[in-house]
XYZ file of C-alpha atoms in Angstrom:
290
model
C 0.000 0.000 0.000
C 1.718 3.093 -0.716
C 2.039 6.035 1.450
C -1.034 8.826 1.205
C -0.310 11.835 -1.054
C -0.172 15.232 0.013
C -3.429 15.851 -2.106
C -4.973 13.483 -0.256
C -3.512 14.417 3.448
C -6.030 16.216 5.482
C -5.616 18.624 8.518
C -4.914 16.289 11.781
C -2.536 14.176 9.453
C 0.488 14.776 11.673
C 0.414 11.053 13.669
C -0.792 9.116 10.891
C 1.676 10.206 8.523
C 4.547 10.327 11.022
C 3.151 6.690 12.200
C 3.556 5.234 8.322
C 6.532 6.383 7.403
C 8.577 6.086 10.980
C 5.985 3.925 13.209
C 6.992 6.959 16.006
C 10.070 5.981 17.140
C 8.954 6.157 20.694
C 12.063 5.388 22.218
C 13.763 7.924 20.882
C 11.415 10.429 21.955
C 11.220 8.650 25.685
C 15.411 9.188 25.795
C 14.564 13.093 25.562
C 11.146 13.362 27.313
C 12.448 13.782 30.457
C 13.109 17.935 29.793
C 10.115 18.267 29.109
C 6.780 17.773 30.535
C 3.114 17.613 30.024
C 0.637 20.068 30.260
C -0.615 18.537 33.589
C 3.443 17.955 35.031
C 3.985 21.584 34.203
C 1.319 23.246 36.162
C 1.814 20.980 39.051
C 5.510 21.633 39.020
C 4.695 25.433 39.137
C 2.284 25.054 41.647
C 4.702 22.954 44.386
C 7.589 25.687 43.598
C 5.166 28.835 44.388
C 2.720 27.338 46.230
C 0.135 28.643 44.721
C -2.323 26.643 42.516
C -1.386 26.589 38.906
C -4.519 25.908 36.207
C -3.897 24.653 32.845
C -5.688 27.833 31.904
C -2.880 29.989 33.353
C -0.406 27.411 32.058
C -1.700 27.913 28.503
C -2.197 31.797 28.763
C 2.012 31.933 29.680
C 2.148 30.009 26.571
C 0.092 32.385 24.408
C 1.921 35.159 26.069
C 5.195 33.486 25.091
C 6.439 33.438 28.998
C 6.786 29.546 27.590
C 7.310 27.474 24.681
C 4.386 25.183 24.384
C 6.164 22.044 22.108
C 5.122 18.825 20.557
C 6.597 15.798 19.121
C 6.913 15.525 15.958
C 8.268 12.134 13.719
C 7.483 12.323 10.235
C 7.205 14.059 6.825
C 7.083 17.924 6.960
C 6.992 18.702 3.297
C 6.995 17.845 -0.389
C 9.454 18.660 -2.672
C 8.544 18.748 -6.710
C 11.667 20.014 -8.555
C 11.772 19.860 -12.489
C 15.698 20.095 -13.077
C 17.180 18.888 -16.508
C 19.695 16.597 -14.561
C 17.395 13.626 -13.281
C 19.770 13.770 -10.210
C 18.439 16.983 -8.842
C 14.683 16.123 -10.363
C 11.880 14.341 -8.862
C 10.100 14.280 -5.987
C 11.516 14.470 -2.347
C 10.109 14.370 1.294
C 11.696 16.255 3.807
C 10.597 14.523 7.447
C 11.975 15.599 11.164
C 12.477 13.971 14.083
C 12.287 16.739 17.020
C 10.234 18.848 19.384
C 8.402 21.494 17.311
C 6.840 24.836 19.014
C 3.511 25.587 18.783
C 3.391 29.202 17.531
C 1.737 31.604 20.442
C -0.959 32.604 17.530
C -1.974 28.990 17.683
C -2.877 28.688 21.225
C -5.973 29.318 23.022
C -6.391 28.648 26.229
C -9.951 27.513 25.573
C -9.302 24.751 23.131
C -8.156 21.769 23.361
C -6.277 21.636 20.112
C -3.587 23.516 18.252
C -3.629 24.075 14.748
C -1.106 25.508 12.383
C 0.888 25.427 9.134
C 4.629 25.912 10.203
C 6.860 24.667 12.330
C 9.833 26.194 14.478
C 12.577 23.248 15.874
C 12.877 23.335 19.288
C 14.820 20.813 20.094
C 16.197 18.229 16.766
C 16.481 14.814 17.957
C 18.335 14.406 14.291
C 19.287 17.134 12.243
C 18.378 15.430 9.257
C 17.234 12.003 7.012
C 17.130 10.551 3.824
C 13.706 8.937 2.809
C 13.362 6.637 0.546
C 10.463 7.671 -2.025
C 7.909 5.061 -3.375
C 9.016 3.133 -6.252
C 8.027 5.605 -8.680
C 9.858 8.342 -7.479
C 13.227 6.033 -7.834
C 16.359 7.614 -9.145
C 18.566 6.471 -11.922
C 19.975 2.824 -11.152
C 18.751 3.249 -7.407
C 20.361 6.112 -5.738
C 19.368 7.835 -2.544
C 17.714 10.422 -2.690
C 19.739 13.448 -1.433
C 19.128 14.618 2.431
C 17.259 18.076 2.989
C 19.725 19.532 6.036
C 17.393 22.102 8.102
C 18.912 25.526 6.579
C 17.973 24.375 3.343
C 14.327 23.447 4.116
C 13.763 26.830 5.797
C 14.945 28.515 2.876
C 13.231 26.403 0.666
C 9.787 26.845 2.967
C 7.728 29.206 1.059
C 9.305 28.234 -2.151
C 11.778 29.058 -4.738
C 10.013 30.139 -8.336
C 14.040 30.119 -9.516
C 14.400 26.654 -9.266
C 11.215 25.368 -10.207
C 10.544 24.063 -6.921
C 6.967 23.071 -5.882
C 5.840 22.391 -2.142
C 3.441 20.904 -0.265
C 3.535 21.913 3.220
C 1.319 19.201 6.115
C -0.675 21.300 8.664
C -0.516 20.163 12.113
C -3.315 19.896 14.693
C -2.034 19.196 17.849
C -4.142 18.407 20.684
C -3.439 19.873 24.550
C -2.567 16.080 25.873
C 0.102 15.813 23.294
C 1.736 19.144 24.199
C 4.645 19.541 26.591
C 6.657 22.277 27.760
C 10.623 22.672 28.271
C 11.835 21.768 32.089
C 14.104 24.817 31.204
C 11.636 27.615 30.489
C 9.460 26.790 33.838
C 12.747 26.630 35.950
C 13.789 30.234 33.653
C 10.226 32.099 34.688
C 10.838 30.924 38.485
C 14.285 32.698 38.525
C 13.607 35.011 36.512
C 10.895 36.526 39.232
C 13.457 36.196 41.438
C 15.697 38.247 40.068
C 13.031 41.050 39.663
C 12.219 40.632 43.278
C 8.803 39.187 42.833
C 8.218 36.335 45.150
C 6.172 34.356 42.866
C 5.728 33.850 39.237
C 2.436 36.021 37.987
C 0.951 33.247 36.846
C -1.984 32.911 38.562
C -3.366 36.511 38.614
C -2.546 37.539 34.663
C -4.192 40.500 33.219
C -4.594 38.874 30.543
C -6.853 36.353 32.330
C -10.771 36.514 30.699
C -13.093 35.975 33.286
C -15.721 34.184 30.932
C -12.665 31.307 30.214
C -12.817 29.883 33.615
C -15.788 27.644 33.966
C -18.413 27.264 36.655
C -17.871 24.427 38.806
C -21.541 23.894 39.159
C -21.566 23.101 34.881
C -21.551 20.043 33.202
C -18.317 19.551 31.597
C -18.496 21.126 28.328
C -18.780 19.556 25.100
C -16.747 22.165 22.804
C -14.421 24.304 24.164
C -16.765 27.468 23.491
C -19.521 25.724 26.193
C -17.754 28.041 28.889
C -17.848 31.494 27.596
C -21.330 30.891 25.944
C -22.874 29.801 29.357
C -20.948 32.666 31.206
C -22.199 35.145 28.662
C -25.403 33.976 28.793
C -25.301 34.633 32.670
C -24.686 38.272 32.319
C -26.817 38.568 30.067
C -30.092 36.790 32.574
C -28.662 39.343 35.257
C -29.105 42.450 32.626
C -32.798 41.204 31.669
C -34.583 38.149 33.449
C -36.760 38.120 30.687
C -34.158 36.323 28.467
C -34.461 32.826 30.512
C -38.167 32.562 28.368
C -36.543 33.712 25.421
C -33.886 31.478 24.115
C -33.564 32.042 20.938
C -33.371 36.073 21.962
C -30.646 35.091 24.277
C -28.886 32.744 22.114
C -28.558 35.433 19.586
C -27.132 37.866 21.890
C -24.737 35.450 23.097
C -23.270 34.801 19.866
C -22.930 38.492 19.323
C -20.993 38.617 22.815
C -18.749 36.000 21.532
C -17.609 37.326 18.018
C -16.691 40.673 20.212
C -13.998 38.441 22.171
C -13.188 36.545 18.717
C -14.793 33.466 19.779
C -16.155 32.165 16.527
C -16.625 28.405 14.744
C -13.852 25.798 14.299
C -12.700 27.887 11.435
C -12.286 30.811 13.351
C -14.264 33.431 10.249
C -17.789 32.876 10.895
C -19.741 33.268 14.263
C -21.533 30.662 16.122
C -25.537 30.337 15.144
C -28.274 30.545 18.058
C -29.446 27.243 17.157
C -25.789 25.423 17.757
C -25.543 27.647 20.852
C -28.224 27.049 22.519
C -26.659 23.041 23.143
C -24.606 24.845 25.307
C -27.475 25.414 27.735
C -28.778 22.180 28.050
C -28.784 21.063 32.043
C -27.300 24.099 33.147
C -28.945 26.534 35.384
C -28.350 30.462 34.056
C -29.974 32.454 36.945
């Protein structure tokens, strides 16, 4: 069976395509995992070195802030090359794949989803600098040779293409989701001194400005379905406290909550168009608004 095309690779392809082609060398990754630690390691780390309680919501605000690299793993094929060079040597087709901890760019993260999506990469940490893939048969060189390896410098020059050559690439979007992420050992252990140093006895973590009141969830709520359940119910509160009416009028309130969340750029998976009254109003189901 050969590998999936790039035409055919949809968003969320990162593990299945890194699984064919290197079935996730998860040793490797285990030698290296130790600097670096999961979303849920992280904040209790922070928390037992402050003492004060660390949420993943603060956690991922640092992150989106860029107090801290939020990373992933990342074992497979990044992008395809198509070059159409006279010698059949430099011709053909070629994969470039990674093996290494890639960060998650701070316009990617929210710290009301629970995935990451986004269409380039930035190493972190290279577990190897670079490989040679072997194409499918088709893509073969003259009397079998290897296709050349794609060092890092050249890929990120090559990234957004190179008209010149005659280059054509296919870049893989990633969508990463918040169990998969980790965090360098080094950057929590750098924000601890570095508050230290600026005579602040804790980290600000836990009392950001940047902190949205209708992200943190009531406790009293049934755990949300999507990750927009929490700012649609808490919206929906202040709106009940404005007018009482609105607990009769659903659809009225629905419609208004929608509006609330486009003005804090809360919109649909593709992040363009706004939420409809009918989708939010799933949101209220066994939850008490005033």
């Amino acid at each position: 069976m050969p590998p999936p095309s790039f035409d055919q690779a949809k968003s969320g392809d990162l593990h299945r395509l890194g699984w064919y082609f290197m079935k996730a060398s998860q040793g490797v990754r285990m030698d290296n995992f130790g600097n670096y630690l999961t979303i849920k390691q992280a904040k209790n780390f922070l928390s037992e070195r402050i003492n004060s309680k660390v949420s993943k919501l603060n956690l991922l605000e640092m992150a989106a802030r860029g107090d801290i690299r939020l990373c992933a793993w990342f074992d497979g094929i990044v992008a395809e090359f198509k070059r159409h060079y006279p010698d059949p040597i430099r011709a053909g087709v070629f994969q470039v794949k990674l093996k290494c901890y890639v960060r998650i760019p701070e316009h990617a993260i929210s710290p009301i989803s629970n995935t990451f999506s986004f269409e380039s990469i930035e190493p972190v940490e290279v577990i190897h600098p670079y490989e040679t893939y072997r194409a499918p048969k088709e893509y073969q060189l003259p009397n079998n040779q290897p296709l050349p390896g794609v060092e890092p410098d050249h890929f990120w020059a090559a990234y957004s293409g190179n008209a010149g050559t005659g280059e054509k690439i296919k870049c893989v979007k990633y969508e990463i989701n918040s169990t998969e992420a980790v965090t360098p050992k080094e950057d929590l252990l750098n924000l601890i001194e570095k508050n230290k140093n600026t005579g602040q006895s804790e980290p600000q973590v836990t009392k950001s400005e940047n902190i949205k009141p209708w992200l943190e969830p009531d406790p009293k709520d049934p755990k949300p379905a999507q990750d927009w359940y929490t700012p649609a119910r808490y919206f929906a509160r202040q709106l009940v406290r404005e007018d009482s009416t609105l607990l009769i009028k659903r659809k009225l309130l629905a419609q208004k909550v929608a509006q609330s969340l486009s003005n804090v750029n809360i919109y649909k998976r593709g992040k363009k168009l706004p939420l409809s009254y009918t989708t939010i109003l799933k949101s209220f189901s066994n939850v008490s608004l005033g």
